[in-house]
Structures are given as C-alpha cells and as structure tokens.
CSV table of C-alpha atoms in Angstrom, one decimal:
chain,number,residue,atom,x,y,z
A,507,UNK,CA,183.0,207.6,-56.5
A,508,UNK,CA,186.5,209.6,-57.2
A,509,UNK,CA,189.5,209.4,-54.8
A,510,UNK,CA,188.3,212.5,-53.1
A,511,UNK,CA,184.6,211.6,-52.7
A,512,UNK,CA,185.7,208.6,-51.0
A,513,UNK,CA,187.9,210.6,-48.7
A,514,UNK,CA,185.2,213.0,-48.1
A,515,UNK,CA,182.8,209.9,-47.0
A,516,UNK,CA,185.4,208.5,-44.5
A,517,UNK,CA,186.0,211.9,-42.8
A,518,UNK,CA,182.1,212.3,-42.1
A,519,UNK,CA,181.9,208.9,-41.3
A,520,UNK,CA,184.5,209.2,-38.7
A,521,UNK,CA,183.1,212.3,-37.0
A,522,UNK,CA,179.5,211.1,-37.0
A,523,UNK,CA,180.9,207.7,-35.7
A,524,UNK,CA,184.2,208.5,-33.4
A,525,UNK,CA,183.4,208.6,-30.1
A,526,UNK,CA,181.3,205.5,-30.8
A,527,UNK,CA,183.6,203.2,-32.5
A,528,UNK,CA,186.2,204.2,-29.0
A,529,UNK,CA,183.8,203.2,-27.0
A,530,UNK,CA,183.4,199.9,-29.1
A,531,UNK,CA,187.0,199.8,-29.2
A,532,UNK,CA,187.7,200.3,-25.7
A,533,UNK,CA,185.3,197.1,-24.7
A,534,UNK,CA,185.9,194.8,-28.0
A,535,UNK,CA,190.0,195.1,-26.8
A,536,UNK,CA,188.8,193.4,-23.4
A,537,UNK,CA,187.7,190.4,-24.5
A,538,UNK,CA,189.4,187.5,-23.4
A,539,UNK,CA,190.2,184.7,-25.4
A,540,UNK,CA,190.9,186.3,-28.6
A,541,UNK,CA,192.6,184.8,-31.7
A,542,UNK,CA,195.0,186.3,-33.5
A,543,UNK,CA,194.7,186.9,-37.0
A,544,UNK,CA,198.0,185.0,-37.7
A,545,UNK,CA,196.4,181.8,-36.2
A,546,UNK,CA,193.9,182.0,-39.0
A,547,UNK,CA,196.1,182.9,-42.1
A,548,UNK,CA,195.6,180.4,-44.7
A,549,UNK,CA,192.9,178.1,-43.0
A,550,UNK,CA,191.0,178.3,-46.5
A,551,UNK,CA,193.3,176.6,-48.0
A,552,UNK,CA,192.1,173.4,-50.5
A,553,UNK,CA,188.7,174.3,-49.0
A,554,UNK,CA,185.7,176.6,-50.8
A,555,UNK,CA,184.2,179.3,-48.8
A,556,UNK,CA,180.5,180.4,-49.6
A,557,UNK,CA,180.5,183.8,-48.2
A,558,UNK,CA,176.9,184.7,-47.4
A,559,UNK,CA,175.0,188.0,-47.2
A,560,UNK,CA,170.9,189.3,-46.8
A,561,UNK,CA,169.9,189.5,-50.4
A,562,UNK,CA,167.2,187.9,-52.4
A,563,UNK,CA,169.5,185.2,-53.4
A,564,UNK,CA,169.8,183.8,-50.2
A,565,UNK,CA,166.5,181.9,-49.9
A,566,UNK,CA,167.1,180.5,-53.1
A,567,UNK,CA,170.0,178.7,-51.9
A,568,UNK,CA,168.9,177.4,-48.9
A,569,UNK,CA,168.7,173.7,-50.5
A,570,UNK,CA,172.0,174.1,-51.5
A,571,UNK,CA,173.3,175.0,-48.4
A,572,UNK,CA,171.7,172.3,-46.1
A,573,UNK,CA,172.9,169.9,-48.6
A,574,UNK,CA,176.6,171.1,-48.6
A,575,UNK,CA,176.7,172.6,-45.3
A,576,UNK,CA,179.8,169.8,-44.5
A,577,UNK,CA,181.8,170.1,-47.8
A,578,UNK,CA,181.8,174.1,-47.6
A,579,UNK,CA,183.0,177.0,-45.1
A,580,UNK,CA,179.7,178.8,-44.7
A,581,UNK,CA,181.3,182.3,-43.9
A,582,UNK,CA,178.4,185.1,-42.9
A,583,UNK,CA,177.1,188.5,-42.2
A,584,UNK,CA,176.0,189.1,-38.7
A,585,UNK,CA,172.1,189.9,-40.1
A,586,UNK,CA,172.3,186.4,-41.7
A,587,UNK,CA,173.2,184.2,-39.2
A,588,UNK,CA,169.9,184.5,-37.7
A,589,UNK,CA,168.2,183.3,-40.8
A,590,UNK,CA,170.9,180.5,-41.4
A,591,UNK,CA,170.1,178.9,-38.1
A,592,UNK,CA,166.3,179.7,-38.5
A,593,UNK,CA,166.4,177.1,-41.6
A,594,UNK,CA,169.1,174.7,-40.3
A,595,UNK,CA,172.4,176.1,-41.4
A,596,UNK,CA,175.6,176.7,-39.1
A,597,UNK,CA,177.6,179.0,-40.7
A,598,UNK,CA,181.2,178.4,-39.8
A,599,UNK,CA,182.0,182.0,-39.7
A,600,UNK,CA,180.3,185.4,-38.6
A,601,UNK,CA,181.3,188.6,-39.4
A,602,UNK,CA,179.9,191.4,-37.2
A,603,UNK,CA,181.3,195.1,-38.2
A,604,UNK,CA,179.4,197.4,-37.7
A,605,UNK,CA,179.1,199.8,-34.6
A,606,UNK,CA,175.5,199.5,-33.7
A,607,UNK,CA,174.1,196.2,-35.7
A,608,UNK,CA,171.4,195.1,-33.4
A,609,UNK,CA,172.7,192.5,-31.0
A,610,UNK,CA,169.6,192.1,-29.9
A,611,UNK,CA,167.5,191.7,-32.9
A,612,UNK,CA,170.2,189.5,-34.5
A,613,UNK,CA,172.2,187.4,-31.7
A,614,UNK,CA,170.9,187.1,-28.4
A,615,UNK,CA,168.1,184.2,-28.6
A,616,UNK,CA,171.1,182.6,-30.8
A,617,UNK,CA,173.8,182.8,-28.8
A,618,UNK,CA,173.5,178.9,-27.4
A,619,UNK,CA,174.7,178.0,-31.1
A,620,UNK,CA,177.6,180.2,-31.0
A,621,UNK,CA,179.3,177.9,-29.3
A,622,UNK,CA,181.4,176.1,-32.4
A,623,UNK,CA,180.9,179.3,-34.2
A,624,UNK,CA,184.2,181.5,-35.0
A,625,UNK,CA,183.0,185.5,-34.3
A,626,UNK,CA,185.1,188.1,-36.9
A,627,UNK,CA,184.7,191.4,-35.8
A,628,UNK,CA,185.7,194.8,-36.8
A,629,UNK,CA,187.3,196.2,-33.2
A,630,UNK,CA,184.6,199.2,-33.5
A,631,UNK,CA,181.9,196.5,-33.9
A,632,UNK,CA,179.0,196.2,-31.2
A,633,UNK,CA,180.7,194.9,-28.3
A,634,UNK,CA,177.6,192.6,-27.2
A,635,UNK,CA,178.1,190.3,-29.8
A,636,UNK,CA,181.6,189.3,-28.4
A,637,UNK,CA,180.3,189.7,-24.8
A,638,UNK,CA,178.1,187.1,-25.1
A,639,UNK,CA,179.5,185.0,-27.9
A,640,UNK,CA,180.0,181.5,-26.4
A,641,UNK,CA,182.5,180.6,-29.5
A,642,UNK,CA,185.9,181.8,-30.2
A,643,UNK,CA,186.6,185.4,-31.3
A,644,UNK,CA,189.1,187.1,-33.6
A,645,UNK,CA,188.9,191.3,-34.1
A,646,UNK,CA,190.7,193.4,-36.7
A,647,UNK,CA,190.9,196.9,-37.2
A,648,UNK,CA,190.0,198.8,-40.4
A,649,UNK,CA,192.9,200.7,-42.4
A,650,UNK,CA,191.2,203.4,-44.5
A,651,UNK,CA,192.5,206.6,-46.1
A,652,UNK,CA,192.4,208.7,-43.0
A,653,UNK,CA,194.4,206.3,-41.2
A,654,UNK,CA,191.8,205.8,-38.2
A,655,UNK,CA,194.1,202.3,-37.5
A,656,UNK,CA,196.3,204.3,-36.1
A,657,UNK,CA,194.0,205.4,-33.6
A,658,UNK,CA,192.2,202.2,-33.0
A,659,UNK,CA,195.0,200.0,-33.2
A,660,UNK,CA,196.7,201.8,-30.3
A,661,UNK,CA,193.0,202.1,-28.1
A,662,UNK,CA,192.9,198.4,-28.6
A,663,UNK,CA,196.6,197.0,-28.8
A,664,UNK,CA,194.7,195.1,-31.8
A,665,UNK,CA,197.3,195.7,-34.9
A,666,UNK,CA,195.8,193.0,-37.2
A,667,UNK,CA,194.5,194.9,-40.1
A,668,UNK,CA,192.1,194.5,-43.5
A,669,UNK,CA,191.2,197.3,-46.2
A,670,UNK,CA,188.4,199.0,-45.1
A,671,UNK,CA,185.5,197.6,-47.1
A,672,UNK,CA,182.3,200.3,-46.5
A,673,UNK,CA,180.1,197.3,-45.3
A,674,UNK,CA,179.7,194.5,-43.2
A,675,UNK,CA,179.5,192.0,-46.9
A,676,UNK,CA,182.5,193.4,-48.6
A,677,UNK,CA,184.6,193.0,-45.4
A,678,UNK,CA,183.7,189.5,-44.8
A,679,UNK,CA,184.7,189.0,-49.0
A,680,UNK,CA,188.0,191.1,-48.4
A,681,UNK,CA,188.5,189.4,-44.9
A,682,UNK,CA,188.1,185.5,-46.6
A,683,UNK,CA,190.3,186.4,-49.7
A,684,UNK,CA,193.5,188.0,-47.8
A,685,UNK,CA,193.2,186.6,-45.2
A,686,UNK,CA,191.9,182.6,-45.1
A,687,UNK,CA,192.4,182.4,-48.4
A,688,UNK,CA,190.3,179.9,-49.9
A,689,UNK,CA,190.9,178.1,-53.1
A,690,UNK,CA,186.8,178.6,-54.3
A,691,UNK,CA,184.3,181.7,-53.3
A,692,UNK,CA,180.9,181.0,-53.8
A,693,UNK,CA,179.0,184.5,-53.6
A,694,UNK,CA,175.1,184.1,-51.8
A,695,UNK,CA,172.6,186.6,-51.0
C-alpha cells in the first residue's frame, strides 16, 4: 500500500472504531498498578526473545518451546496464550491490542496463570483482559499518521508510545525491538 492508502485505512479505521477505542481508553487508564514503559526499557538485553503468534508454525514448535521455555523470553499474542498454556508453555509476555479480542474466548478460564505473567496492552485494547489480569500490566498508546495519540494519550494520561503496527503480531515485534530490546528474535507462528 502507498502513503495515501495507508492514510486512507487509518481514517476509516478510526471512525469505524472511535467511540470504541474511548471507551477502552477511558477504563484501560483506570487500572491500578500499571508499569511504566521506562521500567521495561532494555529488559531484553543479553537475553533472546521468541515472539510468538497463531500460524501454522506454532505447533511445530511446541517441542522447542517446552524444551527452552527457561533459556528464552516467550513473548505472545493474546489468541496464543491460550494454546501456550494448553500444551505447557508460560509465555513471559502477552500482548493484547485489539479493541474487541474476545476476553472470554481467550483469557478468562486462564486467568489463574496470569499471575507471573506481564500483560502489554494497546490503551484501546479490551479492557477485561487488564480487569482481570492477576499479573502486572503495562499499556501504550499507538502513534499512527492521523495522530489519534494525541487523543488517547490525553483520555488516558498514558504518553508511552510505539509505531502503530496494523495488528496485534507486528505490535508485539515492534513493541520487543524498540522497546525491550533483545539481543536475538526468534519469529513462531
């Protein structure tokens, strides 16, 4: 996509999404608790990350996982942890941006495991997930090329930002690499 198709997309996004994402907004900025993103610069650091998402890959890496589940940073979608867990996998990170990803469907029955489990989310995300998570949290707002931070950054008082990344898997990539900055990425699903 060209620089104006892109621009096009974020506009329609925004008006098929806004009141949505200030709702989301409004309740993600009233969590208690919260780290700051400064508190996590650079925890990557002489460490590999393997950053995992929901694609065929993933069950073909399960064994490798389980096996180096204690020398890695597992690092995941919210749609994955599920499935991690399920086959005996604590990720270390979960990354929950979207608006309406089903808290239900993917979290709830899971949330006992949270506990040691760091939440990422995007300040518009589904505000269950960071209702309920028993672990600690961290938000950030998206910056994009219609400058909607603005707007969310001053609904939430959240000002920690990352390049908006069009999905949940690119924003946990672009989240890890400028902010946690890990030494290795391993790419999974």
């Amino acid at each position: 996509m060209n620089k104006d198709e892109v621009l096009l997309q974020s506009k329609r996004a925004y008006a098929t999404w806004k009141e949505l994402w200030r709702k989301n907004c409004k309740l993600n900025s009233m969590n208690q608790n919260r780290v700051p993103m400064d508190m996590l610069l650079n925890k990557g650091i002489g460490k590999t990350a393997v950053l995992v998402s929901m694609g065929p890959s993933l069950e073909k890496n399960l064994k490798y996982l389980r096996e180096n589940q204690n020398k890695v940073d597992i690092l995941c979608v919210d749609k994955a942890m599920s499935f991690l867990i399920d086959n005996g996998i604590r990720p270390d990170i979960v990354m929950v941006a979207d608006a309406s990803v089903s808290y239900e469907n993917y979290c709830e029955k899971y949330i006992p495991y949270t506990i040691n489990i760091m939440l990422v989310g995007n300040i518009n995300s589904n505000p269950a997930w960071g209702q309920n998570w028993l672990g600690p949290k961290s938000y950030y707002v998206n910056k994009d090329n219609i400058h909607s931070e603005n707007e969310f950054s001053g609904l939430s008082g959240i000002y920690d930002q990352i390049p908006a990344g069009s999905n949940v898997s690119n924003a946990l990539g672009i989240y890890a690499g400028m902010v946690l900055n890990y030494d290795k990425y391993l790419l999974v699903g």
